[in-house]
Amino acid sequence: MTTVGILGGGQLARMLILAGAPLGLRFVVMDPAADACAGQLAPLRVGDYRDEALLAEFATEVDVVTFDFENVPAASALWLSSNERIAVSPHPGALATVQDRLSEKTLFRKLDIPVPEFADIRSCDDLRAAVVRMGTPCILKTRRLGYDGKGQFRIRQPGDVNAAWQALAAQVEQAGLILEAFVPFQREVSVVAGRSRDGEFRAWPLTENWHVDGVLSASLAPASVPLETVELAYGYAKKLAEHLDYVGTFALELFHCDGRLLANEMAPRVHNSGHWTIEGAEISQFENHLRAVTGLPLGATRMRGYACMLNWIGAMPDAKAVLEAAGGHWHDYGKEPRAGRKVGHATMREDSPEALIQSLLKVADGLNRQAQVLPVVDALRRDYGF
Ligand code: AMP
């Protein structure tokens, strides 16, 4: 009996636990919050990730360790990996590299993965000079500890520099800052992929994503982009996984801009843009992650039809319109409602793009969520010529 320890007890841990039950896996979760939603499904150890006494207790309970949250201190992952009995995946070195947007983008460049122009920012003078060099619009971001558009300031014109500096200057010491050129992308896509302990690499079909205020709102798979683009994206993901000797599922977020792909970031964990794989793929991102980190063979990543995932942010809507659809799947993470919080999602899966359009239109009407759903419907109509 293998017990998987998960650092971070949010919805990703929860969906890993759900996927791991048929494999006969057991789970223990660690999170600073006593109400972490994965704690509803598995034993939860509550405390700071840096608490060595708690880590030591956690270590006695688990055989492998993985993450639901990439900002777990790399030192805690390193501490656990010093225990020879425990396999920590992805390994702490990979985690540390991609936790920092500057080292991450520097690595992308080294591997010939194109990136938007970027600059390390240590002072307001650095920022001013970089904005002049790069031009506007551009985005000032924290290097570490940012996610879902948090810790970001959009500089729309040169006059915004002071406001951007005031908003994020306090982060210079603790998190560091990076300035990135704004990419006028046509689409945002992600490769969700996995690599096993013995180096096998498998990717799910490319996913197109829509964000609102930096937070994922909807995902559509497969993304309708030319085959060469898909292969380019897979090539970048594979190169990255091999370089990092990565084990597990990860996502590489890319901007598709004028026929080119530019890498935004790598998430060293299962990813929101891969939630559709639960119902839309032969084997989900969650199951393959568990297979990888426990040393089992990876499963097939082929799609079953066409899938669209809709995120529920803040509060759960009424389930009826989704549950009434033949291909509608409901996921409630068991969280208390709170502004900006990911509390659940739905995946609509159908056998054809036409059927997916019809199903999405019904959900949009039933839930009064036209603004969230219609961009996906428009993309399907444009891509498949309806
Ligand atoms: P991030 O936290 O870096 O994933 O950013 C969240 C979202 O903000 C992305 O998915 C994009 O929609 C947008 N964004 C971030 N960086 C850029 C950029 N350099 N150019 C254009 N949009 C961006």
PDB file of N, CA and C and ligand atoms in Angstrom, residues 101 116 139 141 147-149 152 154 180-183 185 188 211 214 253 255 264-265, ligand 1:
ATOM      1  N   ARG A 101      10.186  33.503 -11.601  1.00  0.00           N
ATOM      2  CA  ARG A 101       9.937  33.823 -13.017  1.00  0.00           C
ATOM      3  C   ARG A 101      11.214  34.186 -13.763  1.00  0.00           C
ATOM      4  N   PRO A 116       8.620  36.286 -24.119  1.00  0.00           N
ATOM      5  CA  PRO A 116       8.496  37.739 -24.276  1.00  0.00           C
ATOM      6  C   PRO A 116       9.752  38.403 -23.703  1.00  0.00           C
ATOM      7  N   ILE A 139       4.263  44.562 -18.310  1.00  0.00           N
ATOM      8  CA  ILE A 139       3.699  44.094 -17.027  1.00  0.00           C
ATOM      9  C   ILE A 139       4.810  43.906 -16.016  1.00  0.00           C
ATOM     10  N   LYS A 141       5.820  42.186 -12.629  1.00  0.00           N
ATOM     11  CA  LYS A 141       5.327  41.029 -11.859  1.00  0.00           C
ATOM     12  C   LYS A 141       6.309  40.705 -10.740  1.00  0.00           C
ATOM     13  N   TYR A 147       0.597  34.113  -8.380  1.00  0.00           N
ATOM     14  CA  TYR A 147      -0.166  33.142  -9.155  1.00  0.00           C
ATOM     15  C   TYR A 147      -1.508  33.779  -9.485  1.00  0.00           C
ATOM     16  N   ASP A 148      -2.175  33.238 -10.527  1.00  0.00           N
ATOM     17  CA  ASP A 148      -3.502  33.730 -10.917  1.00  0.00           C
ATOM     18  C   ASP A 148      -3.528  35.250 -11.051  1.00  0.00           C
ATOM     19  N   GLY A 149      -2.497  35.818 -11.640  1.00  0.00           N
ATOM     20  CA  GLY A 149      -2.501  37.263 -11.886  1.00  0.00           C
ATOM     21  C   GLY A 149      -2.242  38.092 -10.636  1.00  0.00           C
ATOM     22  N   GLN A 152       0.831  41.496  -9.816  1.00  0.00           N
ATOM     23  CA  GLN A 152       1.125  42.021 -11.162  1.00  0.00           C
ATOM     24  C   GLN A 152       0.566  43.429 -11.312  1.00  0.00           C
ATOM     25  N   ARG A 154      -0.089  46.204 -14.546  1.00  0.00           N
ATOM     26  CA  ARG A 154       0.026  46.497 -15.979  1.00  0.00           C
ATOM     27  C   ARG A 154       0.408  47.955 -16.186  1.00  0.00           C
ATOM     28  N   GLU A 180       7.931  42.404 -17.911  1.00  0.00           N
ATOM     29  CA  GLU A 180       7.756  41.647 -19.160  1.00  0.00           C
ATOM     30  C   GLU A 180       7.036  42.500 -20.185  1.00  0.00           C
ATOM     31  N   ALA A 181       7.454  42.375 -21.449  1.00  0.00           N
ATOM     32  CA  ALA A 181       6.727  43.042 -22.528  1.00  0.00           C
ATOM     33  C   ALA A 181       5.341  42.418 -22.619  1.00  0.00           C
ATOM     34  N   PHE A 182       4.339  43.228 -22.914  1.00  0.00           N
ATOM     35  CA  PHE A 182       2.983  42.712 -23.079  1.00  0.00           C
ATOM     36  C   PHE A 182       2.875  42.068 -24.461  1.00  0.00           C
ATOM     37  N   VAL A 183       2.369  40.840 -24.515  1.00  0.00           N
ATOM     38  CA  VAL A 183       2.257  40.127 -25.786  1.00  0.00           C
ATOM     39  C   VAL A 183       0.834  40.286 -26.327  1.00  0.00           C
ATOM     40  N   PHE A 185      -1.330  38.724 -27.892  1.00  0.00           N
ATOM     41  CA  PHE A 185      -1.560  37.358 -28.401  1.00  0.00           C
ATOM     42  C   PHE A 185      -2.926  37.214 -29.072  1.00  0.00           C
ATOM     43  N   GLU A 188      -4.305  32.184 -26.040  1.00  0.00           N
ATOM     44  CA  GLU A 188      -3.448  31.609 -25.002  1.00  0.00           C
ATOM     45  C   GLU A 188      -3.673  30.111 -25.041  1.00  0.00           C
ATOM     46  N   HIS A 211      -8.632  33.971 -19.895  1.00  0.00           N
ATOM     47  CA  HIS A 211      -8.448  34.481 -18.534  1.00  0.00           C
ATOM     48  C   HIS A 211      -9.264  35.758 -18.341  1.00  0.00           C
ATOM     49  N   GLY A 214      -6.517  37.929 -15.059  1.00  0.00           N
ATOM     50  CA  GLY A 214      -5.387  37.047 -14.753  1.00  0.00           C
ATOM     51  C   GLY A 214      -5.779  35.667 -14.246  1.00  0.00           C
ATOM     52  N   GLU A 253       2.434  27.196 -20.154  1.00  0.00           N
ATOM     53  CA  GLU A 253       1.494  28.191 -20.700  1.00  0.00           C
ATOM     54  C   GLU A 253       2.196  28.992 -21.776  1.00  0.00           C
ATOM     55  N   PHE A 255       1.776  31.882 -25.203  1.00  0.00           N
ATOM     56  CA  PHE A 255       1.000  32.853 -25.981  1.00  0.00           C
ATOM     57  C   PHE A 255       1.174  32.503 -27.456  1.00  0.00           C
ATOM     58  N   ASN A 264       5.020  31.673 -21.426  1.00  0.00           N
ATOM     59  CA  ASN A 264       4.728  32.532 -20.280  1.00  0.00           C
ATOM     60  C   ASN A 264       5.271  31.894 -19.011  1.00  0.00           C
ATOM     61  N   GLU A 265       4.739  30.728 -18.654  1.00  0.00           N
ATOM     62  CA  GLU A 265       5.289  30.083 -17.460  1.00  0.00           C
ATOM     63  C   GLU A 265       5.015  28.600 -17.446  1.00  0.00           C
TER      64      GLU A 265
HETATM   65  P1  AMP B   1       0.527  34.749 -15.169  1.00  0.00           P
HETATM   66  O1  AMP B   1       0.269  34.853 -13.701  1.00  0.00           O
HETATM   67  O2  AMP B   1       1.897  35.148 -15.579  1.00  0.00           O
HETATM   68  O3  AMP B   1       0.146  33.396 -15.721  1.00  0.00           O
HETATM   69  O4  AMP B   1      -0.464  35.790 -15.872  1.00  0.00           O
HETATM   70  C1  AMP B   1      -1.866  35.619 -15.828  1.00  0.00           C
HETATM   71  C2  AMP B   1      -2.472  36.071 -17.128  1.00  0.00           C
HETATM   72  O5  AMP B   1      -2.167  37.464 -17.376  1.00  0.00           O
HETATM   73  C3  AMP B   1      -1.961  35.337 -18.360  1.00  0.00           C
HETATM   74  O6  AMP B   1      -2.615  34.131 -18.560  1.00  0.00           O
HETATM   75  C4  AMP B   1      -2.302  36.372 -19.442  1.00  0.00           C
HETATM   76  O7  AMP B   1      -3.685  36.372 -19.746  1.00  0.00           O
HETATM   77  C5  AMP B   1      -1.938  37.670 -18.782  1.00  0.00           C
HETATM   78  N1  AMP B   1      -0.507  37.953 -19.022  1.00  0.00           N
HETATM   79  C6  AMP B   1       0.531  37.675 -18.213  1.00  0.00           C
HETATM   80  N2  AMP B   1       1.704  38.046 -18.746  1.00  0.00           N
HETATM   81  C7  AMP B   1       1.426  38.585 -19.961  1.00  0.00           C
HETATM   82  C8  AMP B   1       2.221  39.136 -21.008  1.00  0.00           C
HETATM   83  N3  AMP B   1       3.561  39.257 -20.915  1.00  0.00           N
HETATM   84  N4  AMP B   1       1.564  39.585 -22.116  1.00  0.00           N
HETATM   85  C9  AMP B   1       0.211  39.496 -22.221  1.00  0.00           C
HETATM   86  N5  AMP B   1      -0.580  38.989 -21.261  1.00  0.00           N
HETATM   87  C10 AMP B   1       0.003  38.531 -20.141  1.00  0.00           C
END
